[in-house]
Coordinates of C-alpha atoms in Angstrom, one line a residue:
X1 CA 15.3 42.2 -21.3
X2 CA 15.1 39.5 -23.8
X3 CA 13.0 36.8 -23.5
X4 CA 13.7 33.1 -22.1
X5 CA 14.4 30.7 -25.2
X6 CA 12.4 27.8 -25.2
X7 CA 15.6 25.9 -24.9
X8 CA 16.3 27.4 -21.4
X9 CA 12.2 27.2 -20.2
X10 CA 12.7 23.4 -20.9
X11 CA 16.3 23.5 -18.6
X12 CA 14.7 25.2 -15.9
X13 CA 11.7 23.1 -16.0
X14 CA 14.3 20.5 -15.5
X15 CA 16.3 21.7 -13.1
X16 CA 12.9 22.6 -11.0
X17 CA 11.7 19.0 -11.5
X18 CA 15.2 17.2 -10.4
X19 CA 16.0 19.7 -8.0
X20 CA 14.0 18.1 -4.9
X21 CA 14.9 14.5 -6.2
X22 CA 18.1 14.9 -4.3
X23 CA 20.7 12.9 -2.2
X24 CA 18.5 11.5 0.7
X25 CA 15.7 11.0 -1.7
X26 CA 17.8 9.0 -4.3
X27 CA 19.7 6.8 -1.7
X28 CA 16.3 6.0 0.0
X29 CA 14.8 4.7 -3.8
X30 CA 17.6 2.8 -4.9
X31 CA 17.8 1.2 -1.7
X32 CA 14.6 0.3 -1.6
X33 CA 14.8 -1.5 -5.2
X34 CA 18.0 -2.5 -4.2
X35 CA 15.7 -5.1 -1.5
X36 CA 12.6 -5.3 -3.4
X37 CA 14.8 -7.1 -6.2
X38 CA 16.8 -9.3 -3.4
X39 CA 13.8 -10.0 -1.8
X40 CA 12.4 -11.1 -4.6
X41 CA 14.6 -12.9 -5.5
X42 CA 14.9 -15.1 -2.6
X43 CA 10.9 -15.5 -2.7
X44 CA 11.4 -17.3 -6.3
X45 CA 13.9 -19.3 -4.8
X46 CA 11.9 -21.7 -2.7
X47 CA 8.7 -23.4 -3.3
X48 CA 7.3 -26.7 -3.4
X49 CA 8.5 -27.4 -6.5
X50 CA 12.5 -28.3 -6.0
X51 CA 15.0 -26.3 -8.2
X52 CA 18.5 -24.5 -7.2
X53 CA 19.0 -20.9 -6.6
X54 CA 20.8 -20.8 -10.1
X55 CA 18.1 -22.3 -11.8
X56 CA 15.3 -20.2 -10.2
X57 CA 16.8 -17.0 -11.1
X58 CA 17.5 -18.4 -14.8
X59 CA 13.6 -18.4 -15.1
X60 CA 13.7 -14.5 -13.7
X61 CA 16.1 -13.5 -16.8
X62 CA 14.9 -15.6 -18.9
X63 CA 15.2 -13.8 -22.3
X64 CA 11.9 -15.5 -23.6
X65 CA 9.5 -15.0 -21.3
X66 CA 11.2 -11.4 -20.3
X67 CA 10.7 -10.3 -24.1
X68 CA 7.5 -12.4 -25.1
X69 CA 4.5 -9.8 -25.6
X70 CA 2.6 -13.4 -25.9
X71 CA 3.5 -13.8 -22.1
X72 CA 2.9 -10.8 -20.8
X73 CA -0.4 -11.0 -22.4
X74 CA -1.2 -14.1 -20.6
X75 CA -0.1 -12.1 -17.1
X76 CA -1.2 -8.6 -17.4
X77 CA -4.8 -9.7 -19.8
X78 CA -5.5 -13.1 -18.6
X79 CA -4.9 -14.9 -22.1
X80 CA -3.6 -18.5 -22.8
X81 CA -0.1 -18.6 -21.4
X82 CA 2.6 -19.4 -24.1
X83 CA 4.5 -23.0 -24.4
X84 CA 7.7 -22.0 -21.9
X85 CA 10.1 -24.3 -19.1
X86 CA 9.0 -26.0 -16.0
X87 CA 10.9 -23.8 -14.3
X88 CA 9.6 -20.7 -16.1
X89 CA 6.2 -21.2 -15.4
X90 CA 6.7 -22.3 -11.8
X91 CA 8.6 -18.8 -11.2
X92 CA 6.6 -16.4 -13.6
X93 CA 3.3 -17.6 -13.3
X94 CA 3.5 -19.2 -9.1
X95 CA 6.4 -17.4 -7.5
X96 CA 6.6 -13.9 -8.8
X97 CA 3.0 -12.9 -8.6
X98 CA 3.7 -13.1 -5.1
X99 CA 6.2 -10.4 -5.7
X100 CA 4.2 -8.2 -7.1
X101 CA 1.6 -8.1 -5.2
X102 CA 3.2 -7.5 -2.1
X103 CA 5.2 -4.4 -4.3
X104 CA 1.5 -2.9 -5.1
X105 CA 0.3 -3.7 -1.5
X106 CA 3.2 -1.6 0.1
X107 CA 2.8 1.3 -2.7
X108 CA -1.0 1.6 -1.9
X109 CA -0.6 1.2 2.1
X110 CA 2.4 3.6 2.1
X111 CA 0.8 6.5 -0.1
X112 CA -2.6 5.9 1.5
X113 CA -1.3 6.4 5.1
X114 CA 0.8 9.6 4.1
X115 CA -2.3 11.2 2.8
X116 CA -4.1 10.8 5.7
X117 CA -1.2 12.1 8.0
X118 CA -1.7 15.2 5.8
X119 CA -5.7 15.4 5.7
X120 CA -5.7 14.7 9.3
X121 CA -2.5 16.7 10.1
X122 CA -2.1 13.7 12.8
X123 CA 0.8 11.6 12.5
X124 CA -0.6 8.6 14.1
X125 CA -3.4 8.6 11.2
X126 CA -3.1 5.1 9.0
X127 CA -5.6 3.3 7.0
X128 CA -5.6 1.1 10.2
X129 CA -6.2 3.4 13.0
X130 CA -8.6 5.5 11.6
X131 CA -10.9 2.6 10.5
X132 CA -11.0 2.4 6.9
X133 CA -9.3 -1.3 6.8
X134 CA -11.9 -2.4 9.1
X135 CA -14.9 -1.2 7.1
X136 CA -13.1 -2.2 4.0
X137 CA -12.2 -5.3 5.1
X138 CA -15.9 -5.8 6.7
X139 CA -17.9 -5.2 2.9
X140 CA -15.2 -7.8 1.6
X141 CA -16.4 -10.4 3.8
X142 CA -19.6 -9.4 3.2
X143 CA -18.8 -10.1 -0.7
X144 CA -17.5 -13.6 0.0
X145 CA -19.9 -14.6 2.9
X146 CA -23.2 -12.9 1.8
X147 CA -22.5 -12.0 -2.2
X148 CA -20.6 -14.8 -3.1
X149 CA -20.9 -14.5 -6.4
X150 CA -19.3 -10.6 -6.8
X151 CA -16.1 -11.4 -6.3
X152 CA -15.1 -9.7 -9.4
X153 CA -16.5 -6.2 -7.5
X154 CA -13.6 -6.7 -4.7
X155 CA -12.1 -3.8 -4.7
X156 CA -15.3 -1.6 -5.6
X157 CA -16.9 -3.2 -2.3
X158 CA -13.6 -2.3 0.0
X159 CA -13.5 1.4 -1.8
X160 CA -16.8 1.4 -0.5
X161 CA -16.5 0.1 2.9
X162 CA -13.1 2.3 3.5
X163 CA -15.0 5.3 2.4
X164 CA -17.9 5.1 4.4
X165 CA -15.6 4.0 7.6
X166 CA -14.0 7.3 7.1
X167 CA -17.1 9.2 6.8
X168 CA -18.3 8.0 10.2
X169 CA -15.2 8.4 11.7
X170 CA -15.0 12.0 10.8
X171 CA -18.7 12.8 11.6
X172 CA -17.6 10.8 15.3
X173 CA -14.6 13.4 15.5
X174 CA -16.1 16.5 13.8
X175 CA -16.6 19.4 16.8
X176 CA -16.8 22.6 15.4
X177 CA -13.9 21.1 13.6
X178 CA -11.6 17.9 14.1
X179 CA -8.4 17.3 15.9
X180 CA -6.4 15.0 16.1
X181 CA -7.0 12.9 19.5
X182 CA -10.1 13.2 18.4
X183 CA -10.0 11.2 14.7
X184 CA -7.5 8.8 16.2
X185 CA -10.1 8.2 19.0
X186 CA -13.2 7.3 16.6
X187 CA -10.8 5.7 14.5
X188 CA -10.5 3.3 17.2
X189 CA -13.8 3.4 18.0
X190 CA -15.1 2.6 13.9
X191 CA -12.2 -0.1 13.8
X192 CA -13.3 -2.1 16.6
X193 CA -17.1 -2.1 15.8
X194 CA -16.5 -2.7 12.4
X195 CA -14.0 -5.5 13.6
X196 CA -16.3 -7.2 16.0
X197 CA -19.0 -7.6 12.7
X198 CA -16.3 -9.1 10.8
X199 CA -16.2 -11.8 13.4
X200 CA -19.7 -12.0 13.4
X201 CA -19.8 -13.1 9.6
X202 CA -17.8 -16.3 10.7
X203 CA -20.8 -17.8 11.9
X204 CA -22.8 -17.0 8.9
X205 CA -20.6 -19.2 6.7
X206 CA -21.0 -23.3 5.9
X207 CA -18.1 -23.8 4.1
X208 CA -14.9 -24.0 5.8
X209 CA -13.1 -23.0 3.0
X210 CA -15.1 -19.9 3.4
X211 CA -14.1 -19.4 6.6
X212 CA -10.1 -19.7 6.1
X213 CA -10.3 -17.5 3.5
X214 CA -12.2 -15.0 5.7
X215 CA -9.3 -15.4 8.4
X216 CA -6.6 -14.9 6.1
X217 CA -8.7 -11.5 4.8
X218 CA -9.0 -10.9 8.4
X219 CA -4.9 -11.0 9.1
X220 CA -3.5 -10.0 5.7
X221 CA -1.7 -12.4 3.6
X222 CA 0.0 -13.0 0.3
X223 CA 0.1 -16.9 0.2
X224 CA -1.9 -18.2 -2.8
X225 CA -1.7 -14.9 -4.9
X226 CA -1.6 -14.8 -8.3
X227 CA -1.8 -13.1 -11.9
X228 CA -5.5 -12.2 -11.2
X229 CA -4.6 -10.5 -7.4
X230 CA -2.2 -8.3 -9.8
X231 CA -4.6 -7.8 -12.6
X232 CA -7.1 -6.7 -9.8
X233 CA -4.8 -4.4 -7.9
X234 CA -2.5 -2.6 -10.8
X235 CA -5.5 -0.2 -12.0
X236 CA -6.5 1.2 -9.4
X237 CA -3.3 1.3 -8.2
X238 CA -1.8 3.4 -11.2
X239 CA -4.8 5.4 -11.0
X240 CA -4.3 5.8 -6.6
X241 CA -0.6 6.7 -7.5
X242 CA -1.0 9.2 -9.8
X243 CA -3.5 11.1 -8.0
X244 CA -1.0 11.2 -5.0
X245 CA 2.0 12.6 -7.3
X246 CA -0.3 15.0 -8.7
X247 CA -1.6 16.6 -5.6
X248 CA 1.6 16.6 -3.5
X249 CA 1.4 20.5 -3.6
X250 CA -1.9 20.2 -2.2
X251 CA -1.2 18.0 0.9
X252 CA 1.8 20.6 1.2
X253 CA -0.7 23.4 1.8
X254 CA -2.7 21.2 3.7
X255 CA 0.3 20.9 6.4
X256 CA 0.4 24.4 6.7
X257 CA -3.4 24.5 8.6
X258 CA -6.8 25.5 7.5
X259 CA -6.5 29.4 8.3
X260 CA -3.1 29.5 6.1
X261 CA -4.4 26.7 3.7
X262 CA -7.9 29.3 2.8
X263 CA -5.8 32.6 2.4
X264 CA -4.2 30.7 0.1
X265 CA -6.9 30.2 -2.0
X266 CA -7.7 26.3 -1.4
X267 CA -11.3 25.1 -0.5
X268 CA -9.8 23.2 2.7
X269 CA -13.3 20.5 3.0
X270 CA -13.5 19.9 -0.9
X271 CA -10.0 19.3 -1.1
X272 CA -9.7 17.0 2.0
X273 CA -12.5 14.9 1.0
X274 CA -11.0 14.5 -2.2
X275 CA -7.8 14.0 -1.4
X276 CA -9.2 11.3 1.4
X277 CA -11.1 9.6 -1.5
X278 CA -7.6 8.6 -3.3
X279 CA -6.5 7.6 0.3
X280 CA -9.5 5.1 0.5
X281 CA -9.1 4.0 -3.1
X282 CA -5.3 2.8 -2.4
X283 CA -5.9 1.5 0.3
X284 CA -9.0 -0.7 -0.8
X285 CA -7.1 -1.8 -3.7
X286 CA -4.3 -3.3 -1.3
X287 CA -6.9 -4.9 1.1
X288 CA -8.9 -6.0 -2.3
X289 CA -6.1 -8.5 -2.6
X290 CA -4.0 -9.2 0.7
X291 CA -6.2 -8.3 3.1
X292 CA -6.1 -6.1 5.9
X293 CA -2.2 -5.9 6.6
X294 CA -2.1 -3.3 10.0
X295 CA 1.1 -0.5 10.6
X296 CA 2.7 -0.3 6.8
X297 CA 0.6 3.0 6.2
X298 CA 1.5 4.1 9.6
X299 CA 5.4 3.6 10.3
X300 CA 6.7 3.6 6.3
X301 CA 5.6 7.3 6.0
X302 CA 7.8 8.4 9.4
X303 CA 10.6 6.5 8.1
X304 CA 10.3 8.6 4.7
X305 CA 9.6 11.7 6.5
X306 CA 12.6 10.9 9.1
X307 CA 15.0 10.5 5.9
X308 CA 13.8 13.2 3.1
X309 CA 11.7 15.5 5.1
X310 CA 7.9 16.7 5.5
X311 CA 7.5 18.1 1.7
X312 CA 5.0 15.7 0.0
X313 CA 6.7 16.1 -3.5
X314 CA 9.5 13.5 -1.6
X315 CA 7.2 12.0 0.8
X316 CA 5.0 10.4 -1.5
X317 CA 7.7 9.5 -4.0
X318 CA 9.9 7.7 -1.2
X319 CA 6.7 6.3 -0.2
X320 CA 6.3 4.6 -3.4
X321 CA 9.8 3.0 -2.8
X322 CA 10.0 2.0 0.9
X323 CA 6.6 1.1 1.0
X324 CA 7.0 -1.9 -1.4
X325 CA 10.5 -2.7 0.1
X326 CA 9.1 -3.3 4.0
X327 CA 6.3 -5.4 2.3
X328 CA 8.4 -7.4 0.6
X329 CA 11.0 -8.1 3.0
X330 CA 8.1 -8.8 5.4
X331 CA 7.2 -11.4 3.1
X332 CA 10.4 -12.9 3.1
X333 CA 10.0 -13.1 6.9
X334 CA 6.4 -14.5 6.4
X335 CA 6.9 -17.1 4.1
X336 CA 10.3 -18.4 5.4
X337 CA 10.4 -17.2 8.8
X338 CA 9.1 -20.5 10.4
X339 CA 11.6 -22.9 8.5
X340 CA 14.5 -21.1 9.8
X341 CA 13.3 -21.1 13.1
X342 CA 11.3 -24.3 13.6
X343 CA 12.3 -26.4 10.7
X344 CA 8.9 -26.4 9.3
X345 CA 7.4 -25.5 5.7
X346 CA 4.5 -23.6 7.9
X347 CA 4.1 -20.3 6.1
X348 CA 2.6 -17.1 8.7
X349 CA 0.4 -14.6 7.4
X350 CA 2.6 -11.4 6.4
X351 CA 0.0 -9.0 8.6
X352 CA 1.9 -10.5 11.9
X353 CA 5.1 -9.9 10.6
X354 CA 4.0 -6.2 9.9
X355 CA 2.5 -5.7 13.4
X356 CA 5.3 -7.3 15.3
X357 CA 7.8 -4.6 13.1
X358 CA 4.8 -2.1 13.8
X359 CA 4.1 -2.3 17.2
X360 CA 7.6 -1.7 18.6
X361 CA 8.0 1.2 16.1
X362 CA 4.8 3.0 17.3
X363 CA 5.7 2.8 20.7
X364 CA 9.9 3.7 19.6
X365 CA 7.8 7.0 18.1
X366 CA 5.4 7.9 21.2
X367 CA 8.4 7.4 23.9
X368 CA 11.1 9.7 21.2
X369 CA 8.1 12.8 21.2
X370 CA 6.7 14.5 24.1
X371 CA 3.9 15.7 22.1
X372 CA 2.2 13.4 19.5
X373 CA -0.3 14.3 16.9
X374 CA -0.2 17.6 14.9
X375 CA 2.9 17.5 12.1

């Protein structure tokens, strides 16, 4: 038989690789960006600052700033921002920001909450329920209360405080094994200690300013993000990303149980733990910079899963879409939510818009099943 030529190897690689990417999956990603770019675009549209809807999106196109590696230097590195428009600098350097934080956010909330439906094999598992935004959220008060002056070391101190969360939680659940009832139950347990020591740091503050910016940790918002929340985030994001593609085979086996997952070869606790670790890191780098925003790791994964299936070579992909699209829609909602419906300028935090679209859809998903936990 003769052999393949490397001209074919490279067409079945392809068609391998483009194969899953299929109908469901592609509708789902376009129309995700199909909202994460109106959504945006309606964010840049209002603001203090006065300017049409015409004008405002001018400054998104704009050709100079767009194509200036002098500007995006001044974004992504922090240097001197180039001479540019009013309007340009309102929109690139005030307005989007906002954007793009709230894209990374939903990303690293989405993707974190998918991995731990897979290391937990419990579908109700989120960064939320099972603790790790409480403990990451209680070491980040603790670094603007306490350690005031390592603010740089945000997202290092809620890796840290999501990690150890997660450790107790486990050792809470861990009976001759876990289960899920079990993790969800210490999750609760972790989340609400944890919680109750975040509102004991509000009496160890002096200065109010302090103490809002504490609350607005506490509640998860986007209002007063900038180039430096992006700078912050985008690393480990990239890095929490990556990780996720790559191992998608992994949480695959993972689904399949630990008796099937060790004939197969896989060291089930190494793997888990590691695989839990890039689920801590993404979602420390979204709380890192918005807070802790509850239910977008829990309900963005069922509404992947619901549209492309269980396989995690999809899952974390349409993650990576949707997850960014509910955020910023929920933005939208956030920031302009309150004019529309009271006439004022009053801007909500966007971790109430999450849990009022959250909380309905986690109790839409335990009244649809008769069983809930194992997928």
């Amino acid at each position: 038989m003769a052999s393949e030529t490397p001209g074919a190897r490279r067409s079945t690689r392809r068609e391998r690789w483009l194969g899953w990417f299929d109908g469901p999956l592609a509708t789902l990603c376009l129309g995700s960006l199909a909202v994460i770019v109106v959504g945006g675009l309606v964010q840049v549209s209002y603001g203090a600052y006065s300017m049409t809807m015409a004008e405002a999106w001018r400054a998104v196109f704009n050709p100079n700033v767009v194509f200036s590696l002098r500007a995006w230097d001044a974004f992504l590195w922090g240097m001197a921002v180039p001479e540019m428009s009013t309007a340009s600098l309102i929109v690139w350097n005030i307005r989007l920001p906002r954007v793009f934080v709230a894209v990374l956010v939903g990303m690293n909330l989405s993707v974190s909450g998918a991995i731990f439906q897979a290391v937990t094999r419990n579908e109700l598992a989120s960064p939320f329920i099972l603790g790790v935004s409480s403990g990451a959220g209680l070491m980040i008060l603790l670094t603007l209360v306490v350690f005031t002056g390592m603010a740089a070391f945000l997202p290092l101190a809620a890796a840290l405080g999501g990690a150890v969360a997660f450790l107790i939680v486990y050792a809470i659940a861990w009976k001759n094994g876990t289960s899920p009832v079990r993790l969800v139950l210490a999750g609760v347990i972790v989340g609400t200690i944890f919680q109750s020591f975040q509102t004991a740091l509000f009496f160890f503050a002096d200065d109010i300013g302090v103490v809002q910016s504490a609350i607005a940790w506490t509640t998860g918002s986007l209002t007063g993000t900038d180039w430096e929340q992006v700078r912050m985030a985008l690393p480990w994001t990239v890095v929490a990303m990556g990780l996720a593609l790559v191992s998608s085979r992994q949480l695959n086996v993972l689904l399949l149980g630990e008796r099937t997952a060790n004939s197969l070869g896989m060291s089930v606790e190494k793997v888990r733990f590691a695989l839990s670790g890039v689920a801590v890191l993404a979602a420390a780098a979204s709380i890192a910079v918005a807070g802790i925003v509850g239910f977008v790791g829990l309900i963005v994964p069922h509404m992947v899963r619901n549209i492309v299936g269980s396989d995690y070579r999809k899952l974390v992909v349409g993650c990576i879409f949707a997850g960014p699209a509910l955020m910023v829609g929920a933005d939208v909602g956030a920031r302009l939510g309150m004019s529309v419906l009271a006439g004022t300028d009053t801007q909500i935090p966007v971790g109430i818009v999450t849990g009022l679209v959250g909380g309905p859809y986690f109790l839409y998903l335990m009244r649809k099943q008769d069983r809930m936990g194992e997928i």
